[in-house]
């Protein structure tokens, strides 16, 4: 076991961009018992305990992590002098020193975490077994909303920040976040903080769709077969997107192969309702490949047993007839039915095969079986654009110098606007095209800059948000 420390400084800082930071450590069951009964009353008259419990509840209610509040005081320094291994109980309180050693200059509070290493070298994520928060009692404290009133510190926002360290978050330097290293005007959990906690405990991070809907990206986004299972835990509440007046969570997964899937959604508190919808490279729904279920599972649970084509899918979790929200579980098991992914394809008038509606992420290969076009091997992918969209296409290869093309296809497969890219900046072999596409049929593809070259490549398509 070892201990780590986090500090908070007094200086104000500003914010922008996005991306939480995690310390890589975690509570094994996604929850922590916390002794919350800090004695004393703030100058404004509210007990410290009340504000501390509000901070605990904020993390519990807004993230996948759970604080279990214990209505007792536990001296955070108890056991700290015995080889610094603590007492296995997490507490918080005020002290003039950080359990014997001086607080550093400008340090508001400190969180001490006891970790159990996963291996002898203590590399990789470690399990957190105890945390203690010590607030610097040599400073002036109160509980208040609004801007920071230096030199009087707001106890509650510092508690929120330290509890972020408790559950495994590190400082966030760029985004608007309570986890910024310096106490400032932010006094509530920000989306970046919530995303960070959910990433540690739910295994999801977040992106956005062109419809403006947040899309959750599980740690495992690529289902490669032959047999996979994935569990997702989530909560539906008033902060979610809305579909038919009901809250909605969306998760994105890609199946590399045609698969037989069993997709279940269960909840103890509401009627679970599931949607599975295939999306194409431009985040448009693929016609005829949306599936829905509400009550095929046990009780009110939803269950889809479905053969699906390889591709990228959104799993939508929402509410059926009864209930207003709460926690739910999604369990997916997938079995590969065909490793030759049945992407629809046809032979173009140029004699080159065209694959229709590929995944947004393509692991491809130029090989000697491919058709040649102008003495180069070539792979072509077709997709439809139904409403204007700014699209970015990236081709990456370490095997050959990629040439990337994108064009709209007119009647009789004649080419409209053609965009070609061979990005040789710095001698690299990758290529990128970013373009605003109007509705129509498009081909994108990969070939090599030099004739007769083969090798693996990755082709990825992403929607660029305005
Ligand atoms: Zn900190």
Tab-separated table of C-alpha atoms and ligand atoms in Angstrom:
chain	number	residue	atom	x	y	z
A	1	UNK	CA	0.000	0.000	0.000
A	2	UNK	CA	1.076	3.537	-0.514
A	3	UNK	CA	-0.373	6.956	-0.071
A	4	UNK	CA	-0.826	9.833	-2.425
A	5	UNK	CA	-1.651	13.440	-1.714
A	6	UNK	CA	-3.568	16.079	-3.577
A	7	UNK	CA	-3.350	19.794	-2.932
A	8	UNK	CA	-5.524	22.729	-3.763
A	9	UNK	CA	-4.172	26.184	-4.272
A	10	UNK	CA	-5.781	29.543	-3.716
A	11	UNK	CA	-5.092	31.152	-7.054
A	12	UNK	CA	-7.945	31.734	-9.502
A	13	UNK	CA	-7.795	30.238	-12.947
A	14	UNK	CA	-9.885	30.285	-16.119
A	15	UNK	CA	-11.346	27.547	-18.270
A	16	UNK	CA	-12.149	26.228	-21.764
A	17	UNK	CA	-12.094	23.043	-23.922
A	18	UNK	CA	-12.934	19.602	-22.518
A	19	UNK	CA	-11.323	16.473	-21.014
A	20	UNK	CA	-11.285	15.223	-17.442
A	21	UNK	CA	-8.202	13.617	-15.909
A	22	UNK	CA	-8.251	10.470	-13.839
A	23	UNK	CA	-5.575	9.397	-11.387
A	24	UNK	CA	-6.066	5.810	-12.589
A	25	UNK	CA	-7.184	4.622	-9.165
A	26	UNK	CA	-10.636	3.435	-8.194
A	27	UNK	CA	-12.900	2.063	-5.473
A	28	UNK	CA	-13.495	-1.559	-6.393
A	29	UNK	CA	-17.275	-1.572	-5.961
A	30	UNK	CA	-17.909	1.987	-7.114
A	31	UNK	CA	-18.758	3.279	-3.676
A	32	UNK	CA	-17.173	4.553	-0.492
A	33	UNK	CA	-18.398	4.854	3.084
A	34	UNK	CA	-17.638	8.342	4.343
A	35	UNK	CA	-17.774	9.624	7.928
A	36	UNK	CA	-19.431	12.976	7.401
A	37	UNK	CA	-20.250	14.434	10.814
A	38	UNK	CA	-17.616	17.165	10.871
A	39	UNK	CA	-18.180	19.028	14.145
A	40	UNK	CA	-18.843	22.755	14.314
A	41	UNK	CA	-20.894	25.447	12.672
A	42	UNK	CA	-19.793	27.866	9.950
A	43	UNK	CA	-19.804	31.665	10.517
A	44	UNK	CA	-22.956	31.916	8.382
A	45	UNK	CA	-24.690	29.521	10.761
A	46	UNK	CA	-24.858	26.296	8.757
A	47	UNK	CA	-23.158	23.226	10.217
A	48	UNK	CA	-20.086	22.042	8.278
A	49	UNK	CA	-21.650	18.581	8.225
A	50	UNK	CA	-24.672	19.817	6.242
A	51	UNK	CA	-22.524	21.302	3.491
A	52	UNK	CA	-20.267	18.258	3.442
A	53	UNK	CA	-23.245	15.924	3.050
A	54	UNK	CA	-24.533	18.087	0.199
A	55	UNK	CA	-21.174	17.664	-1.523
A	56	UNK	CA	-21.283	13.889	-1.018
A	57	UNK	CA	-24.834	13.779	-2.392
A	58	UNK	CA	-23.900	15.862	-5.441
A	59	UNK	CA	-21.396	13.227	-6.583
A	60	UNK	CA	-23.772	10.363	-5.770
A	61	UNK	CA	-26.760	11.871	-7.563
A	62	UNK	CA	-24.924	13.043	-10.665
A	63	UNK	CA	-22.468	10.230	-11.336
A	64	UNK	CA	-22.125	6.467	-11.330
A	65	UNK	CA	-20.155	6.705	-8.076
A	66	UNK	CA	-21.884	6.286	-4.722
A	67	UNK	CA	-20.937	7.891	-1.426
A	68	UNK	CA	-22.539	6.221	1.564
A	69	UNK	CA	-22.831	8.917	4.226
A	70	UNK	CA	-22.173	7.835	7.787
A	71	UNK	CA	-23.507	10.194	10.436
A	72	UNK	CA	-20.439	10.053	12.675
A	73	UNK	CA	-17.224	12.007	12.967
A	74	UNK	CA	-13.995	10.218	12.216
A	75	UNK	CA	-10.743	12.083	12.773
A	76	UNK	CA	-9.094	12.014	9.336
A	77	UNK	CA	-5.655	11.738	10.936
A	78	UNK	CA	-6.490	8.652	12.971
A	79	UNK	CA	-3.940	5.988	12.225
A	80	UNK	CA	-1.902	8.330	10.049
A	81	UNK	CA	1.104	8.044	12.377
A	82	UNK	CA	1.258	4.257	12.215
A	83	UNK	CA	3.286	3.730	9.078
A	84	UNK	CA	0.794	6.028	7.370
A	85	UNK	CA	-1.620	3.260	6.553
A	86	UNK	CA	-4.662	4.852	8.104
A	87	UNK	CA	-7.522	3.144	9.886
A	88	UNK	CA	-9.492	1.911	6.861
A	89	UNK	CA	-12.171	4.497	7.541
A	90	UNK	CA	-12.637	7.627	5.479
A	91	UNK	CA	-13.168	10.829	7.395
A	92	UNK	CA	-12.899	14.579	7.051
A	93	UNK	CA	-12.164	17.434	9.402
A	94	UNK	CA	-10.271	20.626	10.098
A	95	UNK	CA	-6.683	20.588	11.381
A	96	UNK	CA	-3.843	23.085	11.581
A	97	UNK	CA	-1.400	20.612	10.084
A	98	UNK	CA	-1.790	17.779	7.609
A	99	UNK	CA	-1.615	15.147	10.333
A	100	UNK	CA	1.634	16.477	11.780
A	101	UNK	CA	3.425	18.018	8.824
A	102	UNK	CA	2.872	21.640	7.850
A	103	UNK	CA	0.390	22.537	5.125
A	104	UNK	CA	2.198	23.925	2.118
A	105	UNK	CA	1.743	27.571	1.222
A	106	UNK	CA	-1.712	28.303	-0.262
A	107	UNK	CA	-2.965	24.781	0.421
A	108	UNK	CA	-6.664	24.825	1.284
A	109	UNK	CA	-7.150	21.148	1.916
A	110	UNK	CA	-5.548	17.822	1.271
A	111	UNK	CA	-6.914	14.399	0.397
A	112	UNK	CA	-4.865	11.419	1.534
A	113	UNK	CA	-5.629	8.181	-0.283
A	114	UNK	CA	-4.546	4.712	0.741
A	115	UNK	CA	-4.100	2.452	-2.261
A	116	UNK	CA	-3.611	-1.253	-2.686
A	117	UNK	CA	-1.244	-1.991	-5.528
A	118	UNK	CA	-2.270	-4.414	-8.216
A	119	UNK	CA	1.282	-5.805	-8.512
A	120	UNK	CA	4.686	-5.614	-6.790
A	121	UNK	CA	5.891	-2.812	-9.018
A	122	UNK	CA	2.770	-0.833	-8.178
A	123	UNK	CA	2.092	-0.025	-11.830
A	124	UNK	CA	-1.340	0.349	-13.354
A	125	UNK	CA	-4.574	1.308	-11.623
A	126	UNK	CA	-4.659	0.733	-7.859
A	127	UNK	CA	-7.599	0.056	-5.611
A	128	UNK	CA	-8.467	2.857	-3.203
A	129	UNK	CA	-9.206	1.518	0.276
A	130	UNK	CA	-9.327	4.664	2.399
A	131	UNK	CA	-9.329	8.414	1.929
A	132	UNK	CA	-9.167	11.272	4.404
A	133	UNK	CA	-9.719	14.959	3.807
A	134	UNK	CA	-8.039	17.549	6.007
A	135	UNK	CA	-9.182	21.171	5.672
A	136	UNK	CA	-6.528	23.763	6.556
A	137	UNK	CA	-7.730	25.246	9.847
A	138	UNK	CA	-5.256	28.130	9.699
A	139	UNK	CA	-7.415	29.729	6.951
A	140	UNK	CA	-10.780	31.516	7.137
A	141	UNK	CA	-13.732	29.330	6.157
A	142	UNK	CA	-17.444	29.789	5.563
A	143	UNK	CA	-20.189	28.323	3.354
A	144	UNK	CA	-21.471	30.529	0.544
A	145	UNK	CA	-22.632	30.564	-3.086
A	146	UNK	CA	-21.396	32.814	-5.861
A	147	UNK	CA	-17.938	34.122	-6.603
A	148	UNK	CA	-14.993	33.302	-4.410
A	149	UNK	CA	-14.702	35.810	-1.557
A	150	UNK	CA	-10.978	35.687	-0.860
A	151	UNK	CA	-9.567	35.363	1.710
A	152	UNK	CA	-12.683	33.592	3.075
A	153	UNK	CA	-12.817	30.117	1.580
A	154	UNK	CA	-16.063	28.382	0.593
A	155	UNK	CA	-16.029	25.051	2.400
A	156	UNK	CA	-18.552	23.359	0.121
A	157	UNK	CA	-16.784	23.870	-3.217
A	158	UNK	CA	-13.485	22.740	-1.714
A	159	UNK	CA	-15.280	19.668	-0.303
A	160	UNK	CA	-16.705	18.911	-3.778
A	161	UNK	CA	-13.208	19.176	-5.234
A	162	UNK	CA	-11.550	16.992	-2.582
A	163	UNK	CA	-14.303	14.370	-2.950
A	164	UNK	CA	-13.433	14.257	-6.648
A	165	UNK	CA	-9.907	13.236	-5.584
A	166	UNK	CA	-11.458	10.744	-3.177
A	167	UNK	CA	-13.216	8.907	-5.987
A	168	UNK	CA	-10.128	8.945	-8.224
A	169	UNK	CA	-10.142	12.148	-10.268
A	170	UNK	CA	-7.035	14.188	-10.872
A	171	UNK	CA	-6.767	17.897	-11.627
A	172	UNK	CA	-8.310	19.201	-14.833
A	173	UNK	CA	-6.349	22.109	-16.273
A	174	UNK	CA	-8.338	23.151	-19.333
A	175	UNK	CA	-12.056	22.446	-18.971
A	176	UNK	CA	-14.569	24.167	-16.764
A	177	UNK	CA	-14.447	21.811	-13.775
A	178	UNK	CA	-14.621	21.688	-10.004
A	179	UNK	CA	-11.442	19.620	-10.453
A	180	UNK	CA	-9.440	22.603	-11.655
A	181	UNK	CA	-6.360	22.814	-9.447
A	182	UNK	CA	-7.274	26.221	-8.061
A	183	UNK	CA	-10.383	27.145	-6.125
A	184	UNK	CA	-12.349	29.659	-8.144
A	185	UNK	CA	-15.876	30.793	-8.955
A	186	UNK	CA	-17.010	27.321	-10.013
A	187	UNK	CA	-18.976	25.942	-7.073
A	188	UNK	CA	-20.924	23.032	-8.552
A	189	UNK	CA	-20.045	19.850	-10.421
A	190	UNK	CA	-19.461	20.521	-14.124
A	191	UNK	CA	-20.149	18.169	-17.026
A	192	UNK	CA	-16.432	17.416	-17.252
A	193	UNK	CA	-16.366	16.304	-13.596
A	194	UNK	CA	-19.406	14.087	-14.142
A	195	UNK	CA	-17.911	12.601	-17.312
A	196	UNK	CA	-14.692	11.858	-15.439
A	197	UNK	CA	-16.410	10.011	-12.602
A	198	UNK	CA	-18.621	8.113	-15.026
A	199	UNK	CA	-15.607	7.130	-17.088
A	200	UNK	CA	-13.935	5.567	-14.045
A	201	UNK	CA	-17.017	3.772	-12.727
A	202	UNK	CA	-19.207	3.239	-15.759
A	203	UNK	CA	-16.568	2.880	-18.384
A	204	UNK	CA	-18.115	5.508	-20.605
A	205	UNK	CA	-16.968	8.802	-21.981
A	206	UNK	CA	-19.057	11.196	-23.995
A	207	UNK	CA	-19.233	12.667	-27.448
A	208	UNK	CA	-21.974	14.372	-29.407
A	209	UNK	CA	-24.083	13.431	-32.390
A	210	UNK	CA	-24.984	15.752	-35.225
A	211	UNK	CA	-28.457	15.862	-33.722
A	212	UNK	CA	-26.947	17.580	-30.684
A	213	UNK	CA	-27.562	14.497	-28.534
A	214	UNK	CA	-24.813	13.356	-26.156
A	215	UNK	CA	-23.515	9.912	-27.148
A	216	UNK	CA	-21.868	7.725	-24.511
A	217	UNK	CA	-18.813	5.807	-25.643
A	218	UNK	CA	-18.160	2.693	-23.537
A	219	UNK	CA	-14.532	1.663	-22.932
A	220	UNK	CA	-15.192	-1.256	-25.252
A	221	UNK	CA	-16.589	0.271	-28.401
A	222	UNK	CA	-15.429	-2.318	-30.925
A	223	UNK	CA	-17.131	-5.704	-30.793
A	224	UNK	CA	-14.731	-8.026	-32.564
A	225	UNK	CA	-16.207	-11.468	-31.773
A	226	UNK	CA	-16.440	-14.358	-31.844
A	227	UNK	CA	-18.092	-13.962	-28.435
A	228	UNK	CA	-18.387	-10.719	-26.484
A	229	UNK	CA	-20.377	-9.466	-23.563
A	230	UNK	CA	-20.675	-5.935	-22.280
A	231	UNK	CA	-22.385	-4.508	-19.221
A	232	UNK	CA	-23.400	-0.881	-18.949
A	233	UNK	CA	-24.870	0.751	-15.842
A	234	UNK	CA	-26.639	4.060	-16.152
A	235	UNK	CA	-29.252	6.388	-14.727
A	236	UNK	CA	-32.115	8.130	-16.479
A	237	UNK	CA	-33.033	11.493	-15.033
A	238	UNK	CA	-34.005	15.040	-15.902
A	239	UNK	CA	-30.510	15.908	-17.130
A	240	UNK	CA	-30.713	13.457	-20.061
A	241	UNK	CA	-31.748	14.001	-23.659
A	242	UNK	CA	-35.463	13.663	-24.263
A	243	UNK	CA	-37.323	11.383	-26.693
A	244	UNK	CA	-41.147	11.493	-26.712
A	245	UNK	CA	-41.070	13.389	-23.408
A	246	UNK	CA	-38.995	10.622	-21.768
A	247	UNK	CA	-35.302	10.796	-20.797
A	248	UNK	CA	-32.953	8.955	-23.156
A	249	UNK	CA	-29.370	7.690	-22.905
A	250	UNK	CA	-27.532	6.673	-26.068
A	251	UNK	CA	-24.468	4.419	-26.281
A	252	UNK	CA	-22.446	3.794	-29.432
A	253	UNK	CA	-20.906	0.428	-30.314
A	254	UNK	CA	-19.412	-0.976	-33.507
A	255	UNK	CA	-19.724	-4.618	-34.544
A	256	UNK	CA	-16.953	-5.807	-36.818
A	257	UNK	CA	-18.921	-8.872	-37.879
A	258	UNK	CA	-22.496	-9.876	-38.525
A	259	UNK	CA	-23.703	-10.980	-35.119
A	260	UNK	CA	-26.509	-12.592	-33.198
A	261	UNK	CA	-27.073	-10.383	-30.211
A	262	UNK	CA	-29.018	-10.605	-26.992
A	263	UNK	CA	-29.522	-7.120	-25.657
A	264	UNK	CA	-31.315	-6.750	-22.335
A	265	UNK	CA	-32.240	-3.698	-20.337
A	266	UNK	CA	-33.553	-3.982	-16.799
A	267	UNK	CA	-34.595	-1.610	-14.057
A	268	UNK	CA	-36.190	-2.007	-10.669
A	269	UNK	CA	-37.798	1.402	-10.760
A	270	UNK	CA	-39.170	1.967	-14.259
A	271	UNK	CA	-40.433	0.165	-17.342
A	272	UNK	CA	-37.282	-0.301	-19.414
A	273	UNK	CA	-37.495	0.420	-23.129
A	274	UNK	CA	-34.727	-0.295	-25.644
A	275	UNK	CA	-33.871	0.995	-29.087
A	276	UNK	CA	-31.120	-0.377	-31.300
A	277	UNK	CA	-30.403	1.651	-34.420
A	278	UNK	CA	-27.676	1.324	-37.012
A	279	UNK	CA	-26.018	4.557	-38.066
A	280	UNK	CA	-23.858	5.155	-41.095
A	281	UNK	CA	-20.639	7.093	-41.527
A	282	UNK	CA	-22.485	10.382	-41.354
A	283	UNK	CA	-24.455	9.506	-38.219
A	284	UNK	CA	-27.677	9.067	-40.187
A	285	UNK	CA	-29.966	6.181	-39.285
A	286	UNK	CA	-29.708	3.317	-41.775
A	287	UNK	CA	-33.197	2.609	-43.099
A	288	UNK	CA	-34.728	-0.698	-42.010
A	289	UNK	CA	-32.153	-1.323	-39.289
A	290	UNK	CA	-33.800	0.123	-36.221
A	291	UNK	CA	-35.119	-2.332	-33.629
A	292	UNK	CA	-37.190	-1.703	-30.513
A	293	UNK	CA	-38.475	-3.601	-27.512
A	294	UNK	CA	-40.204	-2.809	-24.265
A	295	UNK	CA	-41.493	-5.904	-22.483
A	296	UNK	CA	-39.946	-9.083	-23.891
A	297	UNK	CA	-37.725	-9.547	-20.835
A	298	UNK	CA	-38.657	-10.626	-17.335
A	299	UNK	CA	-41.387	-8.459	-15.831
A	300	UNK	CA	-41.060	-4.979	-17.250
A	301	UNK	CA	-37.616	-5.562	-18.717
A	302	UNK	CA	-36.768	-5.078	-22.358
A	303	UNK	CA	-35.031	-7.730	-24.426
A	304	UNK	CA	-33.930	-7.797	-28.055
A	305	UNK	CA	-32.714	-10.991	-29.660
A	306	UNK	CA	-31.653	-9.981	-33.078
A	307	UNK	CA	-29.418	-10.875	-35.973
A	308	UNK	CA	-27.665	-7.713	-37.008
A	309	UNK	CA	-25.304	-6.751	-39.775
A	310	UNK	CA	-21.819	-5.567	-39.030
A	311	UNK	CA	-21.848	-1.843	-38.489
A	312	UNK	CA	-22.069	0.944	-35.962
A	313	UNK	CA	-25.118	1.073	-33.727
A	314	UNK	CA	-26.666	3.343	-31.156
A	315	UNK	CA	-28.282	1.684	-28.157
A	316	UNK	CA	-31.007	3.916	-26.780
A	317	UNK	CA	-32.187	3.394	-23.197
A	318	UNK	CA	-35.465	5.027	-22.249
A	319	UNK	CA	-38.695	4.575	-20.286
A	320	UNK	CA	-41.806	2.681	-21.431
A	321	UNK	CA	-45.208	2.915	-19.741
A	322	UNK	CA	-44.322	3.423	-16.117
A	323	UNK	CA	-41.749	5.162	-13.987
A	324	UNK	CA	-40.006	8.475	-14.286
A	325	UNK	CA	-36.343	7.460	-14.159
A	326	UNK	CA	-33.641	5.915	-12.021
A	327	UNK	CA	-30.886	3.412	-12.464
A	328	UNK	CA	-30.819	0.654	-15.050
A	329	UNK	CA	-28.543	-2.015	-16.436
A	330	UNK	CA	-27.865	-2.988	-20.032
A	331	UNK	CA	-26.378	-6.396	-20.791
A	332	UNK	CA	-25.227	-7.254	-24.259
A	333	UNK	CA	-23.922	-10.551	-25.505
A	334	UNK	CA	-22.899	-10.937	-29.119
A	335	UNK	CA	-21.952	-14.015	-31.125
A	336	UNK	CA	-20.358	-13.686	-34.529
A	337	UNK	CA	-22.488	-15.302	-37.209
A	338	UNK	CA	-20.295	-14.428	-40.161
A	339	UNK	CA	-16.753	-13.140	-40.136
A	340	UNK	CA	-17.148	-12.031	-43.702
A	341	UNK	CA	-19.035	-8.930	-42.707
A	342	UNK	CA	-22.008	-8.699	-44.985
A	343	UNK	CA	-21.564	-5.109	-45.964
A	344	UNK	CA	-23.586	-4.731	-49.095
A	345	UNK	CA	-21.320	-4.219	-52.105
A	346	UNK	CA	-21.456	-4.007	-55.884
A	347	UNK	CA	-19.046	-3.799	-58.769
A	348	UNK	CA	-18.856	-0.328	-60.208
A	349	UNK	CA	-18.776	0.479	-63.902
A	350	UNK	CA	-15.033	0.959	-63.412
A	351	UNK	CA	-14.695	-2.688	-62.452
A	352	UNK	CA	-13.851	-1.777	-58.858
A	353	UNK	CA	-15.878	-3.162	-55.961
A	354	UNK	CA	-17.784	-0.608	-53.889
A	355	UNK	CA	-18.745	-1.368	-50.283
A	356	UNK	CA	-21.957	0.281	-49.071
A	357	UNK	CA	-22.496	1.867	-45.626
A	358	UNK	CA	-19.260	0.823	-43.959
A	359	UNK	CA	-18.524	1.418	-40.287
A	360	UNK	CA	-17.272	4.866	-39.352
A	361	UNK	CA	-14.058	3.060	-38.381
A	362	UNK	CA	-12.649	0.782	-41.067
A	363	UNK	CA	-9.649	-1.489	-40.681
A	364	UNK	CA	-8.840	-2.165	-44.333
A	365	UNK	CA	-6.112	-3.605	-46.494
A	366	UNK	CA	-4.873	-2.905	-49.973
A	367	UNK	CA	-3.908	-6.276	-51.383
A	368	UNK	CA	-3.149	-7.924	-54.675
A	369	UNK	CA	-6.726	-9.243	-54.828
A	370	UNK	CA	-7.991	-5.694	-55.119
A	371	UNK	CA	-8.941	-4.174	-58.396
A	372	UNK	CA	-6.444	-1.818	-59.906
A	373	UNK	CA	-7.148	1.648	-61.010
A	374	UNK	CA	-4.358	3.468	-62.761
A	375	UNK	CA	-1.897	0.758	-61.615
A	376	UNK	CA	-2.798	1.176	-57.952
A	377	UNK	CA	-4.879	-1.035	-55.729
A	378	UNK	CA	-7.974	0.737	-54.516
A	379	UNK	CA	-10.784	0.360	-51.958
A	380	UNK	CA	-14.007	2.329	-52.350
A	381	UNK	CA	-16.794	2.901	-49.814
A	382	UNK	CA	-20.191	4.381	-50.599
A	383	UNK	CA	-22.438	6.334	-48.272
A	384	UNK	CA	-25.423	8.652	-48.521
A	385	UNK	CA	-25.725	12.136	-47.136
A	386	UNK	CA	-29.341	13.115	-46.463
A	387	UNK	CA	-28.766	16.524	-44.884
A	388	UNK	CA	-25.734	18.822	-45.109
A	389	UNK	CA	-22.928	17.655	-42.852
A	390	UNK	CA	-19.296	18.581	-42.286
A	391	UNK	CA	-17.334	15.375	-42.474
A	392	UNK	CA	-13.717	14.587	-41.692
A	393	UNK	CA	-12.116	11.513	-43.241
A	394	UNK	CA	-8.732	10.248	-42.076
A	395	UNK	CA	-6.634	7.553	-43.745
A	396	UNK	CA	-3.711	6.196	-41.765
A	397	UNK	CA	-1.145	3.617	-42.733
A	398	UNK	CA	2.351	2.732	-41.721
A	399	UNK	CA	2.675	0.377	-44.685
A	400	UNK	CA	2.190	2.710	-47.609
A	401	UNK	CA	1.795	6.363	-48.501
A	402	UNK	CA	-1.970	6.820	-48.478
A	403	UNK	CA	-3.881	8.744	-51.052
A	404	UNK	CA	-7.377	9.589	-49.925
A	405	UNK	CA	-10.257	10.608	-52.155
A	406	UNK	CA	-13.798	11.765	-51.624
A	407	UNK	CA	-16.315	12.657	-54.303
A	408	UNK	CA	-19.988	12.761	-54.963
A	409	UNK	CA	-21.281	10.278	-57.470
A	410	UNK	CA	-23.692	11.428	-60.144
A	411	UNK	CA	-25.915	9.430	-62.441
A	412	UNK	CA	-24.210	6.562	-64.275
A	413	UNK	CA	-21.486	6.722	-61.621
A	414	UNK	CA	-19.936	9.811	-63.085
A	415	UNK	CA	-17.869	11.839	-60.697
A	416	UNK	CA	-18.964	15.194	-59.341
A	417	UNK	CA	-16.637	17.289	-57.203
A	418	UNK	CA	-13.499	15.267	-56.578
A	419	UNK	CA	-11.295	15.845	-53.580
A	420	UNK	CA	-7.917	14.172	-53.436
A	421	UNK	CA	-5.486	14.303	-50.586
A	422	UNK	CA	-2.002	12.986	-50.194
A	423	UNK	CA	-0.655	14.488	-47.044
A	424	UNK	CA	3.118	14.319	-47.067
A	425	UNK	CA	3.724	16.815	-44.313
A	426	UNK	CA	6.800	15.750	-42.403
A	427	UNK	CA	7.205	12.707	-44.625
A	428	UNK	CA	4.066	11.112	-43.135
A	429	UNK	CA	1.876	8.576	-44.877
A	430	UNK	CA	-1.494	9.714	-43.528
A	431	UNK	CA	-4.146	11.773	-45.295
A	432	UNK	CA	-7.100	13.849	-44.159
A	433	UNK	CA	-10.031	15.407	-45.983
A	434	UNK	CA	-12.532	17.639	-44.237
A	435	UNK	CA	-15.463	18.907	-46.240
A	436	UNK	CA	-19.014	20.215	-45.988
A	437	UNK	CA	-21.104	17.695	-47.910
A	438	UNK	CA	-24.483	18.440	-49.464
A	439	UNK	CA	-27.114	15.690	-49.788
A	440	UNK	CA	-26.149	13.044	-52.310
A	441	UNK	CA	-24.289	9.786	-52.853
A	442	UNK	CA	-20.581	9.779	-52.046
A	443	UNK	CA	-17.614	7.529	-52.553
A	444	UNK	CA	-14.606	7.744	-50.338
A	445	UNK	CA	-11.607	5.564	-50.763
A	446	UNK	CA	-8.031	4.739	-50.200
A	447	UNK	CA	-5.276	4.040	-52.653
A	448	UNK	CA	-1.521	4.348	-52.592
A	449	UNK	CA	0.527	7.205	-53.898
A	450	UNK	CA	3.000	4.817	-55.479
A	451	UNK	CA	1.835	2.079	-57.931
A	452	UNK	CA	1.446	-1.565	-56.861
A	453	UNK	CA	1.777	-0.922	-53.147
A	454	UNK	CA	-0.121	-2.999	-50.572
A	455	UNK	CA	-0.659	-3.015	-46.817
A	456	UNK	CA	-3.053	-2.328	-43.956
A	457	UNK	CA	-4.738	0.989	-43.361
A	458	UNK	CA	-7.287	2.580	-41.066
A	459	UNK	CA	-9.994	4.767	-42.468
A	460	UNK	CA	-12.089	6.769	-40.034
A	461	UNK	CA	-14.998	9.099	-40.585
A	462	UNK	CA	-16.209	11.611	-38.053
A	463	UNK	CA	-18.824	14.318	-38.070
A	464	UNK	CA	-17.410	17.772	-37.337
A	465	UNK	CA	-19.806	19.721	-35.157
A	466	UNK	CA	-20.365	23.375	-35.954
B	1	LIG	ZN1	-7.000	19.208	-5.851
